[in-house]
Coordinates of N, CA, C and O in Angstrom, one line a residue:
M1 N 0.8 -1.2 0.0 CA 0.0 0.0 0.0 C 0.9 1.2 0.0 O 1.7 1.4 0.8
T2 N 0.7 2.1 -0.9 CA 1.5 3.4 -1.1 C 0.7 4.5 -0.4 O -0.4 4.7 -0.6
R3 N 1.4 5.2 0.5 CA 0.9 6.3 1.2 C 1.3 7.6 0.5 O 2.4 7.7 0.0
S4 N 0.4 8.5 0.4 CA 0.8 9.8 -0.3 C 1.4 10.7 0.8 O 1.1 10.5 2.0
L5 N 2.2 11.6 0.4 CA 2.8 12.5 1.4 C 1.8 13.4 2.1 O 0.8 13.8 1.5
T6 N 2.0 13.7 3.3 CA 1.2 14.6 4.1 C 1.4 16.0 3.5 O 2.4 16.2 2.8
A7 N 0.6 17.0 3.8 CA 0.8 18.3 3.4 C 2.1 18.9 3.8 O 2.8 19.5 3.1
V8 N 2.5 18.6 5.1 CA 3.8 19.1 5.6 C 4.9 18.4 4.8 O 5.9 19.1 4.3
D9 N 4.9 17.1 4.6 CA 5.9 16.3 3.9 C 6.0 16.8 2.5 O 7.1 16.7 1.9
S10 N 4.9 17.1 1.8 CA 5.0 17.5 0.4 C 5.8 18.8 0.2 O 6.2 19.0 -0.9
R11 N 6.0 19.6 1.3 CA 6.8 20.7 1.2 C 8.3 20.4 1.5 O 9.2 21.3 1.3
C12 N 8.6 19.2 1.9 CA 9.9 18.8 2.3 C 10.6 18.2 1.2 O 10.2 17.1 0.6
S13 N 11.7 18.8 0.8 CA 12.5 18.2 -0.4 C 13.0 16.8 -0.1 O 13.0 16.0 -1.0
I14 N 13.4 16.5 1.1 CA 13.8 15.2 1.5 C 12.7 14.2 1.3 O 12.9 13.1 0.7
A15 N 11.5 14.5 1.8 CA 10.4 13.5 1.7 C 10.0 13.3 0.2 O 9.8 12.2 -0.2
R16 N 10.0 14.4 -0.6 CA 9.7 14.3 -2.0 C 10.7 13.4 -2.7 O 10.4 12.6 -3.6
G17 N 12.0 13.6 -2.4 CA 13.1 12.8 -3.0 C 12.9 11.3 -2.6 O 13.1 10.5 -3.5
L18 N 12.7 11.1 -1.3 CA 12.6 9.7 -0.9 C 11.3 9.0 -1.5 O 11.3 7.8 -1.6
E19 N 10.3 9.8 -1.8 CA 9.1 9.2 -2.5 C 9.5 8.5 -3.7 O 9.0 7.4 -4.1
I20 N 10.6 9.0 -4.4 CA 11.0 8.4 -5.7 C 12.2 7.4 -5.4 O 12.3 6.3 -5.9
L21 N 13.1 7.9 -4.6 CA 14.4 7.2 -4.4 C 14.5 6.3 -3.2 O 15.6 5.7 -3.0
G22 N 13.5 6.3 -2.4 CA 13.6 5.7 -1.0 C 13.6 4.1 -1.0 O 13.6 3.6 0.1
Q23 N 13.6 3.5 -2.1 CA 13.7 2.0 -2.1 C 15.1 1.6 -2.5 O 15.7 2.1 -3.5
K24 N 15.6 0.6 -1.8 CA 16.9 0.1 -2.0 C 17.2 -0.2 -3.5 O 18.3 0.3 -4.0
W25 N 16.4 -0.9 -4.2 CA 16.7 -1.2 -5.6 C 16.8 0.0 -6.5 O 17.6 0.0 -7.5
T26 N 16.1 1.0 -6.2 CA 16.1 2.2 -7.0 C 17.5 2.9 -7.1 O 18.1 3.1 -8.2
L27 N 18.1 3.1 -5.9 CA 19.5 3.7 -5.9 C 20.5 2.7 -6.4 O 21.5 3.1 -7.0
L28 N 20.3 1.4 -6.2 CA 21.3 0.5 -6.8 C 21.2 0.4 -8.3 O 22.2 0.3 -9.0
I29 N 20.0 0.6 -8.9 CA 19.9 0.7 -10.3 C 20.6 2.0 -10.8 O 21.4 1.9 -11.8
V30 N 20.4 3.1 -10.1 CA 21.1 4.3 -10.5 C 22.6 4.1 -10.4 O 23.4 4.5 -11.3
R31 N 23.1 3.5 -9.3 CA 24.5 3.2 -9.2 C 25.1 2.4 -10.4 O 26.1 2.7 -10.9
E32 N 24.3 1.4 -10.8 CA 24.8 0.6 -11.9 C 24.7 1.4 -13.2 O 25.6 1.3 -14.1
A33 N 23.8 2.3 -13.4 CA 23.8 3.2 -14.5 C 25.0 4.1 -14.6 O 25.6 4.4 -15.6
F34 N 25.4 4.6 -13.4 CA 26.7 5.4 -13.3 C 27.9 4.5 -13.8 O 28.9 5.1 -14.3
K35 N 27.8 3.2 -13.6 CA 28.9 2.3 -14.0 C 28.8 2.0 -15.5 O 29.6 1.2 -16.0
G36 N 27.8 2.5 -16.2 CA 27.7 2.3 -17.6 C 26.7 1.3 -18.0 O 26.6 1.0 -19.2
R37 N 26.1 0.7 -17.1 CA 25.1 -0.4 -17.5 C 23.8 0.4 -18.0 O 23.4 1.3 -17.4
T38 N 23.2 -0.1 -19.0 CA 22.1 0.5 -19.6 C 20.9 -0.5 -20.0 O 19.8 -0.1 -20.2
R39 N 21.2 -1.8 -19.9 CA 20.3 -2.7 -20.4 C 19.6 -3.6 -19.3 O 20.3 -3.9 -18.3
F40 N 18.4 -3.9 -19.5 CA 17.6 -4.7 -18.5 C 18.4 -5.9 -18.0 O 18.6 -6.1 -16.8
A41 N 18.9 -6.7 -19.0 CA 19.7 -7.9 -18.6 C 20.9 -7.6 -17.8 O 21.3 -8.3 -16.9
E42 N 21.6 -6.5 -18.1 CA 22.8 -6.1 -17.3 C 22.4 -5.7 -15.9 O 23.1 -6.2 -14.9
F43 N 21.3 -4.9 -15.7 CA 20.9 -4.6 -14.3 C 20.5 -5.9 -13.6 O 20.9 -6.1 -12.4
R44 N 19.7 -6.7 -14.3 CA 19.3 -8.0 -13.6 C 20.4 -8.9 -13.2 O 20.5 -9.4 -12.1
E45 N 21.4 -9.0 -14.1 CA 22.5 -9.9 -13.8 C 23.4 -9.3 -12.7 O 23.8 -10.1 -11.8
R46 N 23.6 -8.1 -12.7 CA 24.5 -7.4 -11.7 C 23.8 -7.4 -10.3 O 24.5 -7.6 -9.3
L47 N 22.5 -7.1 -10.3 CA 21.9 -6.9 -9.0 C 21.2 -8.1 -8.5 O 20.9 -8.2 -7.3
G48 N 20.9 -9.1 -9.3 CA 20.1 -10.3 -8.9 C 18.7 -10.0 -8.5 O 18.1 -10.6 -7.6
I49 N 18.1 -9.0 -9.1 CA 16.8 -8.5 -8.8 C 15.8 -9.2 -9.6 O 16.0 -9.6 -10.7
A50 N 14.6 -9.4 -9.0 CA 13.5 -10.1 -9.7 C 13.1 -9.3 -10.9 O 13.1 -8.0 -10.8
P51 N 12.8 -9.9 -12.1 CA 12.4 -9.1 -13.3 C 11.3 -8.2 -13.1 O 11.3 -7.1 -13.6
D52 N 10.2 -8.6 -12.3 CA 9.1 -7.7 -12.2 C 9.4 -6.5 -11.3 O 9.0 -5.4 -11.6
V53 N 10.3 -6.7 -10.3 CA 10.7 -5.6 -9.5 C 11.6 -4.6 -10.3 O 11.4 -3.4 -10.2
L54 N 12.5 -5.2 -11.1 CA 13.4 -4.4 -11.9 C 12.5 -3.6 -12.9 O 12.8 -2.3 -13.1
A55 N 11.6 -4.2 -13.6 CA 10.7 -3.5 -14.5 C 10.0 -2.3 -13.8 O 9.9 -1.2 -14.4
D56 N 9.4 -2.6 -12.7 CA 8.7 -1.6 -11.9 C 9.6 -0.4 -11.6 O 9.3 0.8 -11.7
R57 N 10.8 -0.7 -11.1 CA 11.8 0.4 -10.7 C 12.3 1.2 -11.9 O 12.4 2.4 -11.8
L58 N 12.6 0.5 -13.0 CA 13.0 1.2 -14.2 C 11.9 2.1 -14.7 O 12.1 3.2 -15.1
N59 N 10.6 1.6 -14.7 CA 9.5 2.4 -15.1 C 9.4 3.7 -14.2 O 9.2 4.8 -14.7
A60 N 9.5 3.5 -12.9 CA 9.4 4.6 -12.0 C 10.5 5.6 -12.3 O 10.3 6.9 -12.2
L61 N 11.8 5.1 -12.5 CA 12.9 6.0 -12.8 C 12.7 6.8 -14.1 O 13.0 8.0 -14.2
V62 N 12.1 6.1 -15.1 CA 11.8 6.8 -16.4 C 10.7 7.9 -16.1 O 10.8 9.0 -16.6
E63 N 9.6 7.5 -15.5 CA 8.5 8.4 -15.2 C 8.9 9.6 -14.4 O 8.3 10.7 -14.6
N64 N 9.9 9.5 -13.6 CA 10.4 10.6 -12.8 C 11.6 11.3 -13.4 O 12.2 12.1 -12.7
G65 N 11.9 11.0 -14.6 CA 12.9 11.7 -15.3 C 14.4 11.5 -14.9 O 15.2 12.3 -15.2
I66 N 14.6 10.3 -14.3 CA 16.0 10.0 -13.8 C 16.7 9.2 -14.9 O 17.9 9.3 -15.1
L67 N 15.9 8.3 -15.5 CA 16.4 7.6 -16.7 C 15.6 7.9 -17.9 O 14.4 8.3 -17.7
E68 N 16.1 7.7 -19.1 CA 15.3 7.8 -20.3 C 15.5 6.5 -21.1 O 16.6 5.9 -21.1
R69 N 14.4 6.1 -21.8 CA 14.5 4.9 -22.6 C 15.1 5.4 -24.0 O 14.6 6.4 -24.5
R70 N 16.0 4.5 -24.5 CA 16.5 4.7 -25.9 C 16.4 3.4 -26.6 O 16.8 2.4 -26.1
A71 N 16.0 3.5 -27.8 CA 15.9 2.3 -28.6 C 17.3 1.9 -29.1 O 18.1 2.8 -29.4
Y72 N 17.6 0.6 -29.2 CA 18.8 0.1 -29.8 C 18.4 -1.2 -30.5 O 17.5 -1.9 -30.2
R73 N 19.3 -1.6 -31.4 CA 19.1 -2.9 -32.1 C 20.5 -3.5 -32.4 O 21.3 -2.9 -33.0
E74 N 20.6 -4.7 -31.9 CA 21.8 -5.5 -32.2 C 21.6 -6.1 -33.6 O 20.5 -6.4 -34.0
A75 N 22.7 -6.3 -34.3 CA 22.6 -6.9 -35.6 C 21.8 -8.2 -35.6 O 22.1 -9.1 -34.8
G76 N 20.8 -8.3 -36.4 CA 20.0 -9.5 -36.6 C 19.0 -9.7 -35.4 O 18.3 -10.7 -35.4
E77 N 18.9 -8.7 -34.5 CA 17.9 -8.9 -33.4 C 16.8 -7.8 -33.5 O 16.9 -6.9 -34.3
R78 N 15.8 -8.0 -32.7 CA 14.7 -7.1 -32.7 C 15.1 -5.8 -31.9 O 16.1 -5.8 -31.2
E79 N 14.4 -4.7 -32.1 CA 14.7 -3.5 -31.4 C 14.3 -3.6 -30.0 O 13.3 -4.3 -29.6
R80 N 15.2 -3.1 -29.1 CA 15.0 -3.2 -27.7 C 15.2 -1.8 -27.1 O 15.6 -0.9 -27.8
E81 N 15.0 -1.7 -25.8 CA 15.2 -0.4 -25.2 C 16.4 -0.5 -24.1 O 16.5 -1.5 -23.5
E82 N 17.1 0.6 -24.0 CA 18.1 0.7 -22.9 C 17.7 1.9 -22.1 O 16.9 2.7 -22.5
Y83 N 18.3 2.0 -20.9 CA 18.0 3.0 -20.0 C 19.3 3.8 -19.7 O 20.3 3.3 -19.3
V84 N 19.2 5.1 -20.0 CA 20.3 6.0 -19.9 C 20.0 7.1 -18.9 O 18.9 7.7 -18.8
L85 N 21.0 7.5 -18.1 CA 20.8 8.6 -17.1 C 20.5 9.9 -17.8 O 21.1 10.2 -18.8
T86 N 19.6 10.6 -17.3 CA 19.3 12.0 -17.7 C 20.1 12.9 -16.9 O 20.8 12.5 -16.0
D87 N 19.9 14.2 -17.1 CA 20.6 15.2 -16.3 C 20.2 15.1 -14.8 O 21.0 15.1 -13.9
A88 N 18.9 14.8 -14.6 CA 18.4 14.6 -13.2 C 19.0 13.4 -12.6 O 19.4 13.4 -11.4
G89 N 19.2 12.3 -13.4 CA 19.9 11.1 -12.9 C 21.4 11.4 -12.6 O 21.8 11.0 -11.5
R90 N 22.1 12.1 -13.5 CA 23.5 12.4 -13.2 C 23.6 13.3 -12.0 O 24.6 13.2 -11.3
D91 N 22.6 14.1 -11.7 CA 22.7 15.0 -10.5 C 22.5 14.2 -9.2 O 22.7 14.8 -8.2
L92 N 22.3 12.9 -9.3 CA 22.3 12.0 -8.1 C 23.7 11.6 -7.7 O 23.8 10.9 -6.7
A93 N 24.7 11.9 -8.5 CA 26.1 11.6 -8.1 C 26.4 11.9 -6.7 O 27.0 11.1 -5.9
P94 N 26.2 13.2 -6.2 CA 26.5 13.5 -4.8 C 25.7 12.7 -3.8 O 26.3 12.4 -2.7
V95 N 24.5 12.3 -4.1 CA 23.7 11.4 -3.2 C 24.4 10.1 -3.1 O 24.6 9.6 -1.9
L96 N 24.8 9.5 -4.2 CA 25.5 8.2 -4.1 C 26.8 8.3 -3.4 O 27.2 7.4 -2.6
V97 N 27.6 9.3 -3.6 CA 28.9 9.5 -3.0 C 28.7 9.7 -1.5 O 29.4 9.2 -0.7
A98 N 27.7 10.5 -1.1 CA 27.4 10.7 0.3 C 27.0 9.4 1.0 O 27.5 9.2 2.1
I99 N 26.2 8.6 0.4 CA 25.8 7.3 1.0 C 27.0 6.4 1.0 O 27.3 5.7 2.0
R100 N 27.9 6.4 0.0 CA 29.1 5.6 0.0 C 30.0 6.1 1.2 O 30.5 5.3 1.9
D101 N 30.2 7.4 1.3 CA 31.0 7.9 2.4 C 30.5 7.5 3.7 O 31.3 7.1 4.6
W102 N 29.2 7.6 3.9 CA 28.6 7.2 5.2 C 28.8 5.7 5.5 O 29.2 5.3 6.5
G103 N 28.6 4.9 4.4 CA 28.7 3.5 4.6 C 30.2 3.1 4.9 O 30.4 2.2 5.7
D104 N 31.1 3.7 4.2 CA 32.5 3.4 4.5 C 32.9 3.8 5.9 O 33.7 3.1 6.5
E105 N 32.4 4.9 6.4 CA 32.7 5.4 7.8 C 32.0 4.6 8.8 O 32.6 4.2 9.8
H106 N 30.7 4.3 8.6 CA 29.9 3.7 9.7 C 29.5 2.2 9.5 O 29.0 1.6 10.4
R107 N 29.8 1.7 8.3 CA 29.5 0.3 8.0 C 30.7 -0.3 7.2 O 30.5 -0.9 6.2
P108 N 31.9 -0.2 7.7 CA 33.1 -0.6 7.0 C 33.2 -2.1 6.8 O 32.7 -2.9 7.6
T109 N 33.8 -2.5 5.7 CA 34.0 -3.9 5.4 C 35.5 -4.4 5.7 O 35.7 -5.5 5.8
G110 N 36.3 -3.4 5.8 CA 37.8 -3.7 6.0 C 38.5 -3.7 4.6 O 39.7 -3.8 4.6
F111 N 37.7 -3.7 3.5 CA 38.3 -3.7 2.2 C 38.5 -2.3 1.6 O 39.1 -2.2 0.5
G112 N 37.9 -1.3 2.2 CA 38.0 0.0 1.6 C 36.8 0.3 0.7 O 36.0 -0.6 0.4
P113 N 36.7 1.4 0.1 CA 35.6 1.8 -0.8 C 35.6 0.9 -2.1 O 36.7 0.6 -2.6
A114 N 34.4 0.5 -2.5 CA 34.3 -0.3 -3.7 C 34.3 0.7 -5.0 O 34.5 0.2 -6.1
A115 N 34.1 1.9 -4.8 CA 34.1 2.9 -5.9 C 34.7 4.2 -5.4 O 34.5 4.6 -4.2
L116 N 35.4 4.9 -6.2 CA 36.0 6.2 -5.9 C 35.6 7.2 -6.8 O 35.6 7.0 -8.0
P117 N 35.1 8.4 -6.3 CA 34.7 9.5 -7.2 C 35.9 10.2 -7.8 O 36.9 10.4 -7.1
V118 N 35.8 10.4 -9.1 CA 36.9 11.1 -9.8 C 36.2 12.1 -10.8 O 35.1 12.0 -11.2
E119 N 37.0 13.1 -11.2 CA 36.6 14.0 -12.3 C 36.6 13.2 -13.6 O 37.7 12.6 -13.9
A120 N 35.5 13.1 -14.3 CA 35.4 12.2 -15.4 C 36.4 12.6 -16.5 O 37.0 11.7 -17.1
A121 N 36.7 13.8 -16.7 CA 37.6 14.2 -17.8 C 39.0 13.9 -17.5 O 39.8 13.6 -18.4
T122 N 39.4 14.0 -16.2 CA 40.9 13.9 -15.9 C 41.2 12.7 -15.1 O 42.4 12.3 -15.0
G123 N 40.2 12.1 -14.4 CA 40.5 11.0 -13.5 C 41.0 11.4 -12.1 O 41.4 10.6 -11.3
A124 N 41.1 12.8 -11.9 CA 41.5 13.3 -10.7 C 40.5 13.0 -9.6 O 39.3 13.1 -9.8
S125 N 41.0 12.6 -8.4 CA 40.1 12.3 -7.2 C 39.4 13.6 -6.8 O 39.9 14.7 -6.9
V126 N 38.1 13.3 -6.4 CA 37.3 14.4 -5.9 C 36.7 13.9 -4.6 O 36.6 12.7 -4.3
R127 N 36.2 14.9 -3.8 CA 35.5 14.5 -2.6 C 34.3 15.4 -2.3 O 34.3 16.5 -2.9
M128 N 33.4 15.0 -1.5 CA 32.3 15.8 -1.1 C 32.7 16.7 0.0 O 33.5 16.4 0.9
A129 N 32.1 17.9 0.0 CA 32.4 18.9 1.1 C 31.2 19.9 1.2 O 30.6 20.2 0.3
F130 N 31.1 20.4 2.5 CA 30.2 21.5 2.7 C 31.0 22.8 2.7 O 32.1 22.8 3.4
L131 N 30.6 23.7 1.9 CA 31.4 25.0 1.8 C 30.5 26.2 2.1 O 29.3 26.2 1.7
T132 N 31.0 27.1 2.8 CA 30.3 28.4 3.1 C 30.3 29.2 1.8 O 31.1 28.9 0.9
D133 N 29.5 30.3 1.8 CA 29.5 31.1 0.6 C 30.9 31.7 0.3 O 31.2 32.0 -0.9
D134 N 31.7 31.9 1.3 CA 33.1 32.4 1.0 C 34.1 31.3 0.8 O 35.3 31.6 0.7
G135 N 33.7 30.1 0.6 CA 34.5 29.0 0.2 C 35.2 28.2 1.4 O 36.0 27.3 1.1
R136 N 34.9 28.5 2.6 CA 35.4 27.8 3.8 C 34.8 26.5 3.9 O 33.5 26.4 3.9
E137 N 35.6 25.4 4.1 CA 35.0 24.1 4.3 C 34.5 23.9 5.8 O 35.2 24.3 6.7
V138 N 33.3 23.3 5.9 CA 32.7 23.0 7.2 C 32.6 21.5 7.3 O 32.1 20.8 6.4
Q139 N 33.0 20.9 8.5 CA 32.8 19.5 8.7 C 31.3 19.1 8.8 O 30.5 19.9 9.4
A140 N 30.9 18.0 8.4 CA 29.5 17.5 8.4 C 28.9 17.6 9.8 O 27.8 18.0 10.0
R141 N 29.7 17.2 10.8 CA 29.2 17.3 12.2 C 28.9 18.7 12.7 O 28.2 18.9 13.7
D142 N 29.4 19.7 12.0 CA 29.1 21.1 12.3 C 28.1 21.8 11.5 O 27.8 23.0 11.5
V143 N 27.4 21.0 10.6 CA 26.3 21.5 9.8 C 25.0 21.2 10.4 O 24.7 20.2 11.0
G144 N 24.1 22.2 10.4 CA 22.8 22.1 11.0 C 21.7 22.4 9.9 O 22.1 22.7 8.8
L145 N 20.5 22.3 10.2 CA 19.4 22.7 9.3 C 18.6 23.8 10.0 O 18.3 23.8 11.2
V146 N 18.2 24.8 9.2 CA 17.3 25.8 9.6 C 16.1 25.9 8.7 O 16.1 25.3 7.6
R147 N 15.1 26.5 9.2 CA 13.9 26.7 8.4 C 14.2 27.4 7.0 O 14.8 28.4 7.0
G148 N 13.7 26.8 6.0 CA 13.9 27.4 4.6 C 12.6 28.1 4.2 O 11.5 28.0 4.8
P149 N 12.6 28.8 3.1 CA 11.5 29.6 2.6 C 10.3 28.7 2.2 O 9.2 29.2 2.3
G150 N 10.5 27.4 1.9 CA 9.4 26.6 1.5 C 8.8 25.8 2.7 O 7.8 25.1 2.5
A151 N 9.3 26.0 3.9 CA 8.8 25.3 5.1 C 7.5 25.9 5.6 O 7.3 27.1 5.7
E152 N 6.6 25.0 5.9 CA 5.3 25.4 6.5 C 5.5 25.5 8.0 O 5.0 26.4 8.6
R153 N 6.2 24.5 8.5 CA 6.5 24.5 9.9 C 7.8 23.6 10.0 O 8.1 22.8 9.2
F154 N 8.5 23.8 11.1 CA 9.8 23.1 11.2 C 9.9 22.3 12.4 O 9.6 22.6 13.5

């Protein structure tokens, strides 16, 4: 049973984001798309996800503008669709890196990170940071939340 957001939650960016991204398989599909996977069979093989669940999540990602379907045809085969990240999908990179950073810090395996963020054009390492308007870095533990202009109540 799917619950709709309350009036207060509908004004909350986090709640609206989680309405789309809040299921485990959804972000794992996005992770795989960042690794270059685009085809149903690739997602299914890599994730071990049930086909009906994968189809449902891919449809939701397309409907919400995170992935787009593109037709392709292998030589001698029928036309099929692949799933490619949109700008909105690529904008999830900081979300994935933040979850990765949290997991590495608070749920370590002893093997180190499974993926490292780099600048695509150069391969130079990059990291997530909170910066003040004047460019000063602030540690995550020193970041708070205050009421924003869209808040009904806080």
